[in-house]
GROMACS .gro file of C-alpha atoms in nm:
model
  117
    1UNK     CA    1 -13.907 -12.091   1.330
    2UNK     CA    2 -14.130 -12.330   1.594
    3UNK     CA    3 -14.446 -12.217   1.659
    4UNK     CA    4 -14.729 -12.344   1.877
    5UNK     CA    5 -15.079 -12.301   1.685
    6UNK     CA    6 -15.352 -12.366   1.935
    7UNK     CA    7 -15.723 -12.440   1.865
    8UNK     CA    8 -16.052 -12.582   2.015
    9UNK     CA    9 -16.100 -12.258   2.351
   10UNK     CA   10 -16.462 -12.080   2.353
   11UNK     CA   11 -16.728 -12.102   2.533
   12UNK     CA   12 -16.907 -12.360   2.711
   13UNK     CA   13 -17.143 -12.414   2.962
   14UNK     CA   14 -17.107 -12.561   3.333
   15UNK     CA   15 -17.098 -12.908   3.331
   16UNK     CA   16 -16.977 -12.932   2.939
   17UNK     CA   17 -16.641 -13.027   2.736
   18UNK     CA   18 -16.416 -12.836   2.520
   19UNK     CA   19 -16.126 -13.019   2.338
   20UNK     CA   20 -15.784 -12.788   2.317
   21UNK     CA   21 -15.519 -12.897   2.055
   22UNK     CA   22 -15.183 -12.722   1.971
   23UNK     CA   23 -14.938 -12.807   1.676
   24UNK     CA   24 -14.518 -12.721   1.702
   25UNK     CA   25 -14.509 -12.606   1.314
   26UNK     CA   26 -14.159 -12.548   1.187
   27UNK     CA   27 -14.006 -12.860   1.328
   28UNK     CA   28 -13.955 -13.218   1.196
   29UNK     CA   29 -13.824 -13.332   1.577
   30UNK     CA   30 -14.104 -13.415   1.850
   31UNK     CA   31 -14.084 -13.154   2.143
   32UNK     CA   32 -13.927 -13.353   2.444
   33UNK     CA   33 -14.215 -13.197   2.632
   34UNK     CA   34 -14.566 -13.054   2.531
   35UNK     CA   35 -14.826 -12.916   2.750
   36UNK     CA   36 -15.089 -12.645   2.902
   37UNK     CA   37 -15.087 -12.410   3.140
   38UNK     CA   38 -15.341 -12.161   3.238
   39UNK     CA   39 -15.425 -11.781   3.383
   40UNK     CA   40 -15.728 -11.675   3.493
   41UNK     CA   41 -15.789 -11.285   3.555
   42UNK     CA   42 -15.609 -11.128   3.813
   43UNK     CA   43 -15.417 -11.491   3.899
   44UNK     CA   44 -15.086 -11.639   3.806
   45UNK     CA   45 -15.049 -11.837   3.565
   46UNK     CA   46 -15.057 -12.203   3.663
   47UNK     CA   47 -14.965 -12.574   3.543
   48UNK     CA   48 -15.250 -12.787   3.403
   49UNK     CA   49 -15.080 -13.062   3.320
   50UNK     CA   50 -14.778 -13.165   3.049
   51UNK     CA   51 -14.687 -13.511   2.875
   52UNK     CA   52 -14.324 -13.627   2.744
   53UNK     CA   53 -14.231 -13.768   2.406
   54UNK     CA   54 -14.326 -14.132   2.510
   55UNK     CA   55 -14.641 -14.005   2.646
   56UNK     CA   56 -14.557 -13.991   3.039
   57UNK     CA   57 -14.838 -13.760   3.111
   58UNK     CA   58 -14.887 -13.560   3.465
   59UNK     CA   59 -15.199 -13.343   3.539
   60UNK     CA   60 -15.274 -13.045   3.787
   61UNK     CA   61 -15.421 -13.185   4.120
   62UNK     CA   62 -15.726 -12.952   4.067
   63UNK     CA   63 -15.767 -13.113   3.673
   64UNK     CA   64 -15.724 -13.451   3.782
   65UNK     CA   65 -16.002 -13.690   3.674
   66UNK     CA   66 -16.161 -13.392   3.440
   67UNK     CA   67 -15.899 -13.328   3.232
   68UNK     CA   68 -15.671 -13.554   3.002
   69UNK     CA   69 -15.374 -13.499   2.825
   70UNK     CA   70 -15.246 -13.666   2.536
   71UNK     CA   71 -14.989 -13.618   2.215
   72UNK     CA   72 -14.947 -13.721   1.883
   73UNK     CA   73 -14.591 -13.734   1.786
   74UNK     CA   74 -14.614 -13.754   1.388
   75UNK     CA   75 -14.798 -13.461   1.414
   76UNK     CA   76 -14.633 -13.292   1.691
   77UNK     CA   77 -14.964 -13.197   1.832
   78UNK     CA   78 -15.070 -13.196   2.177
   79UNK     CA   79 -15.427 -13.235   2.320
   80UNK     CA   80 -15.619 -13.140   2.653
   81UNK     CA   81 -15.934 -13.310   2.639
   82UNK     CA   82 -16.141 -13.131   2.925
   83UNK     CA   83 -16.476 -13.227   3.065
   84UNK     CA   84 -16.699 -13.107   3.382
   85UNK     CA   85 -16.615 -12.801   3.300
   86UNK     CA   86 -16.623 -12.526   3.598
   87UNK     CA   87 -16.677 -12.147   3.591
   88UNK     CA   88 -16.336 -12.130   3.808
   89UNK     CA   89 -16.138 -12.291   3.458
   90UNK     CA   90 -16.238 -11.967   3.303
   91UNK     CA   91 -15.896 -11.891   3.226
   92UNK     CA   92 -15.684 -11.787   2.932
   93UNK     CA   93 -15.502 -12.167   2.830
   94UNK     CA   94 -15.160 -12.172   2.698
   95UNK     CA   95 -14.960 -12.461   2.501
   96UNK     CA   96 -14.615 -12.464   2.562
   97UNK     CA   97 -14.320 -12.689   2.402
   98UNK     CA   98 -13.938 -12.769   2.536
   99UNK     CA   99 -13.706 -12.867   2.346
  100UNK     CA  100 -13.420 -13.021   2.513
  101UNK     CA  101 -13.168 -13.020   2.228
  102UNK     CA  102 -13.125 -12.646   2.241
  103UNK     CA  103 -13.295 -12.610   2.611
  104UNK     CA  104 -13.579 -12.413   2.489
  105UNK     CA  105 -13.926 -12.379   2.571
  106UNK     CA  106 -14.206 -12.218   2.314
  107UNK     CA  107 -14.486 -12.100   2.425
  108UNK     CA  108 -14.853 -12.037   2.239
  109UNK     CA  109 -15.051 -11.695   2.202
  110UNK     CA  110 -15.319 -11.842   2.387
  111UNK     CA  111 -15.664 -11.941   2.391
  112UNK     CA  112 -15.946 -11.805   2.560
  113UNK     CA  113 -16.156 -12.096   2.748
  114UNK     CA  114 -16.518 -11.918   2.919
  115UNK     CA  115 -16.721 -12.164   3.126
  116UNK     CA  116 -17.062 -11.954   3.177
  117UNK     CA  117 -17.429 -11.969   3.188
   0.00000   0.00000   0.00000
């Protein structure tokens, strides 16, 4: 019954910001773990960067300093607040949950992030 909603991808020039957010709907517990990961054409997908229920947050080494992640546990939403934006972030972002209770991770459809002129 969880799902991950996710909001906020488009597109945005070089040099801009985009805010992502993604809400677990169907649960009343805070996922032990929220976070992003991302997959640009013809590349794996990769981590961006996660943050635990008391807000122990780790980012990619190639987001670091651009990129911040953050959670709001009444509203089991997470955030990734992204700025100096690249073309190489083009990438197809995805929000992903784990519960730990029933060792289970959710994952989101997906949101399509362009950085282009």
């Amino acid at each position: 019954q969880v799902q991950l909603v996710e909001s906020g991808g488009g597109l945005v020039q070089p040099g801009g910001s985009l805010r992502l957010s993604c809400t677990a709907s169907g649960s009343i517990f805070p996922m032990d773990v929220m976070g992003w990961y991302r997959q640009a054409p013809g590349k794996q997908r990769e981590f961006v960067a996660s943050i635990t229920s008391l807000r122990s947050a780790t980012h990619a080494d190639s987001v670091k300093g651009r990129f911040t992640i953050s959670r709001d546990n009444a509203k089991n939403t997470v955030y990734l607040q992204m700025s100096g934006l690249k073309p190489e972030d083009t990438a197809v972002f995805y929000c992903y949950a784990r519960w730990e209770l029933v060792q289970r991770d959710y994952w989101g459809q997906g949101t399509q992030v362009t950085v282009s002129s």
